[in-house]
Amino acid sequence: MKLSIKTITKSEKIIMFKLPELPYAFDALEPYIDARTMEIHYTGHHAAYVKNLNEALNDYPKLQEKSLTDLLSDLNALPEKVRTSVRNNAGGDYNHTFFWPLMTKNALPGPLEKSAQAINKTFGSFQQFQKHFNDAAKSRFGSGWAWLVVNKQGNLEVTSTANQDCPLSQEQIPVLGLDVWEHAYYLKYQNKRVDYIQAWWHVVNWEQVEDNFRTI
Ligand code: MN
């Protein structure tokens, strides 16, 4: 996410955090996620979080060198002046960077190996897990995210966060996440968030979930 370009002159434009590449074409997840939504979500919303983060850290060269993970894992360590902006925009950058590879047009029907075992152990079955996750996604009032995380006790847990708050800021490591901001679904699904959630299960990248789980 970071380039090693350093400033040479004050007038030189420095790129600190950079929009990561989308791992597929805008229309790859049709019909479940429509191309126009993907395009606006990525080039509009995600890009804005990156731009706003860079602007917020303009006068903080030491913070510019940190990773998104470091910034988000200890928000209290940040200067008060930039704390909210980092929370929202580093959160927005991290969450979306985490989210894109969690979707694929070649989705498998469910979780693999270690993540499947852990899900079954924690929730009883994949269906029970889906029910918990759907409830978290549906009941998040306003804008936010539903998550499957590993909590600080080392157990899987379904949670949700408001706005662009990131599980990392709550000592939780995300394994799976779903963006339930209206900008993620409104063009195709309007007010029907439940239909979007149901459609999204068709494109979940369980290989990525397995990778996320194994690297914790
Ligand atoms: Mn979003």
Coordinates of C-alpha atoms and ligand atoms in Angstrom, one line a residue:
M1 CA 0.0 0.0 0.0
K2 CA 3.0 2.3 0.4
L3 CA 5.4 3.7 -2.0
S4 CA 8.9 4.5 -1.0
I5 CA 9.0 7.8 -2.8
K6 CA 10.4 10.5 -0.6
T7 CA 10.2 14.2 -0.8
I8 CA 12.9 16.0 -2.8
T9 CA 11.4 19.5 -3.0
K10 CA 8.5 21.0 -1.1
S11 CA 6.5 21.4 -4.3
E12 CA 6.9 17.8 -5.2
K13 CA 3.7 15.7 -4.9
I14 CA 4.4 12.8 -2.6
I15 CA 2.3 9.7 -2.8
M16 CA 2.2 8.1 0.6
F17 CA -0.7 5.7 0.7
K18 CA -1.9 4.4 -2.6
L19 CA -5.1 2.9 -3.9
P20 CA -4.4 -0.8 -4.3
E21 CA -5.3 -2.5 -7.6
L22 CA -8.8 -4.0 -7.8
P23 CA -8.2 -7.8 -8.3
Y24 CA -10.9 -8.1 -11.0
A25 CA -12.8 -6.1 -13.6
F26 CA -15.7 -3.9 -12.5
D27 CA -18.2 -6.3 -14.0
A28 CA -16.6 -9.5 -12.7
L29 CA -19.2 -9.9 -9.9
E30 CA -22.3 -9.4 -12.0
P31 CA -25.1 -10.0 -11.5
Y32 CA -24.7 -10.1 -7.7
I33 CA -22.6 -6.9 -7.5
D34 CA -23.2 -4.6 -10.5
A35 CA -20.4 -3.0 -12.5
R36 CA -21.5 0.6 -12.0
T37 CA -21.6 0.1 -8.2
M38 CA -18.1 -1.5 -8.2
E39 CA -16.7 1.3 -10.3
I40 CA -18.1 4.1 -8.1
H41 CA -17.3 2.2 -4.9
Y42 CA -13.6 1.7 -5.9
T43 CA -12.8 4.8 -8.0
G44 CA -15.0 7.1 -5.9
H45 CA -15.3 6.0 -2.3
H46 CA -12.2 3.9 -1.7
A47 CA -10.0 6.4 -3.6
A48 CA -11.4 9.2 -1.5
Y49 CA -10.4 7.5 1.7
V50 CA -6.8 7.2 0.4
K51 CA -6.7 10.8 -0.7
N52 CA -8.2 12.1 2.6
L53 CA -5.8 10.0 4.6
N54 CA -2.8 11.4 2.7
E55 CA -4.1 14.9 3.3
A56 CA -4.7 14.3 7.0
L57 CA -1.1 13.1 7.4
N58 CA 0.5 15.8 5.3
D59 CA 2.2 17.5 8.2
Y60 CA 3.0 14.2 10.0
P61 CA 6.0 12.6 8.3
K62 CA 6.5 10.0 11.0
L63 CA 2.9 8.8 10.7
Q64 CA 3.3 8.7 6.9
E65 CA 5.8 5.9 7.4
K66 CA 3.5 3.7 9.4
S67 CA 1.3 1.0 7.9
L68 CA -2.5 1.1 8.0
T69 CA -2.4 -1.8 10.5
D70 CA -0.1 0.2 12.8
L71 CA -2.1 3.4 12.5
L72 CA -5.4 1.6 13.3
S73 CA -4.2 -0.7 16.0
D74 CA -3.4 2.1 18.4
L75 CA -5.6 5.1 17.6
N76 CA -5.0 6.6 21.1
A77 CA -1.3 6.9 20.3
L78 CA -2.2 9.4 17.4
P79 CA -2.2 13.2 17.9
E80 CA -5.7 14.3 18.7
K81 CA -5.8 16.6 15.7
V82 CA -5.6 13.7 13.2
R83 CA -7.1 10.9 15.3
T84 CA -10.7 11.1 13.9
S85 CA -9.5 11.5 10.3
V86 CA -7.2 8.5 10.6
R87 CA -9.9 6.5 12.2
N88 CA -12.3 7.2 9.3
N89 CA -9.9 7.3 6.3
A90 CA -7.2 4.7 7.3
G91 CA -10.2 2.6 8.4
G92 CA -11.9 3.2 5.0
D93 CA -8.7 2.4 3.1
Y94 CA -7.9 -0.8 5.2
N95 CA -11.5 -2.1 5.2
H96 CA -11.9 -1.7 1.4
T97 CA -8.4 -3.1 0.7
F98 CA -9.4 -6.1 2.9
F99 CA -12.9 -6.4 1.2
W100 CA -12.1 -6.5 -2.5
P101 CA -10.1 -9.8 -2.5
L102 CA -12.9 -11.4 -0.3
M103 CA -15.0 -11.5 -3.4
T104 CA -14.5 -13.6 -6.6
K105 CA -16.6 -14.6 -9.6
N106 CA -15.4 -18.2 -9.1
A107 CA -16.8 -18.6 -5.6
L108 CA -16.8 -22.0 -3.9
P109 CA -19.9 -23.0 -2.0
G110 CA -18.5 -22.6 1.5
P111 CA -15.4 -22.4 3.7
L112 CA -12.4 -24.6 3.4
E113 CA -10.4 -26.7 5.8
K114 CA -9.2 -24.8 8.8
S115 CA -11.7 -21.9 8.6
A116 CA -14.5 -24.4 8.0
Q117 CA -13.4 -26.4 11.1
A118 CA -13.2 -23.2 13.2
I119 CA -16.6 -22.0 12.0
N120 CA -18.3 -25.3 12.8
K121 CA -16.6 -25.5 16.2
T122 CA -17.7 -21.9 17.1
F123 CA -21.1 -21.6 15.6
G124 CA -22.2 -25.3 15.3
S125 CA -22.6 -25.2 11.5
F126 CA -22.0 -23.0 8.5
Q127 CA -25.7 -22.2 8.3
Q128 CA -25.7 -21.0 12.0
F129 CA -22.6 -18.9 11.2
Q130 CA -24.4 -17.4 8.2
K131 CA -27.4 -16.6 10.4
H132 CA -25.3 -14.7 12.9
F133 CA -23.4 -12.9 10.2
N134 CA -26.6 -11.9 8.4
D135 CA -28.1 -10.6 11.6
A136 CA -25.0 -8.5 12.2
A137 CA -25.1 -7.1 8.7
K138 CA -28.9 -6.4 8.8
S139 CA -29.0 -4.9 12.2
R140 CA -26.0 -2.5 11.8
F141 CA -27.9 0.8 11.9
G142 CA -26.8 3.3 9.3
S143 CA -23.4 2.8 7.7
G144 CA -20.9 0.2 8.7
W145 CA -19.6 -3.3 8.4
A146 CA -20.3 -6.9 9.5
W147 CA -17.3 -9.0 10.4
L148 CA -16.0 -12.4 11.2
V149 CA -13.0 -11.8 13.5
V150 CA -10.6 -13.5 15.7
N151 CA -11.0 -11.8 19.1
K152 CA -8.3 -11.2 21.7
Q153 CA -9.1 -14.6 23.3
G154 CA -8.2 -16.2 20.0
N155 CA -11.8 -17.2 19.3
L156 CA -13.9 -16.6 16.2
E157 CA -16.7 -14.0 16.7
V158 CA -19.2 -12.2 14.6
T159 CA -19.2 -8.5 15.1
S160 CA -20.1 -5.3 13.4
T161 CA -18.6 -1.8 13.3
A162 CA -20.1 1.6 12.6
N163 CA -18.9 3.9 9.8
Q164 CA -15.3 2.9 8.8
D165 CA -14.3 1.6 12.2
C166 CA -11.9 -1.3 11.9
P167 CA -11.7 -4.4 14.0
L168 CA -8.0 -3.8 14.4
S169 CA -8.8 -0.8 16.6
Q170 CA -10.7 -3.2 18.9
E171 CA -8.0 -5.8 19.2
Q172 CA -9.7 -8.0 16.7
I173 CA -8.3 -9.5 13.5
P174 CA -10.7 -9.6 10.6
V175 CA -11.2 -12.8 8.7
L176 CA -14.3 -11.9 6.6
G177 CA -16.0 -8.6 6.2
L178 CA -19.1 -7.1 4.5
D179 CA -19.6 -3.5 3.6
V180 CA -23.2 -2.5 4.4
W181 CA -22.9 1.1 3.6
E182 CA -25.6 2.1 1.2
H183 CA -22.9 3.1 -1.3
A184 CA -22.1 -0.6 -1.6
Y185 CA -25.6 -1.6 -2.8
Y186 CA -28.0 1.2 -3.4
L187 CA -27.9 1.5 -7.2
K188 CA -28.9 -2.2 -7.6
Y189 CA -30.7 -3.0 -4.4
Q190 CA -32.0 0.4 -3.2
N191 CA -33.2 0.1 0.3
K192 CA -33.2 -3.8 0.2
R193 CA -30.0 -4.5 2.2
V194 CA -31.2 -8.0 2.9
D195 CA -31.2 -8.8 -0.8
Y196 CA -27.7 -7.5 -1.2
I197 CA -26.5 -9.6 1.7
Q198 CA -28.1 -12.7 0.2
A199 CA -26.5 -12.0 -3.2
W200 CA -23.1 -11.3 -1.7
W201 CA -22.8 -14.9 -0.3
H202 CA -22.6 -16.0 -4.0
V203 CA -19.3 -14.2 -4.5
V204 CA -17.5 -14.8 -1.2
N205 CA -13.9 -15.9 -1.9
W206 CA -13.5 -18.7 0.6
E207 CA -9.9 -19.3 -0.5
Q208 CA -9.1 -15.8 0.7
V209 CA -11.0 -16.4 4.0
E210 CA -8.9 -19.5 4.5
D211 CA -5.7 -17.5 3.8
N212 CA -6.8 -14.8 6.2
F213 CA -7.5 -17.3 8.9
R214 CA -4.2 -19.3 8.4
T215 CA -2.1 -16.1 8.6
I216 CA -3.4 -15.0 12.0
Ligands
MN1 MN -17.6 1.0 1.0

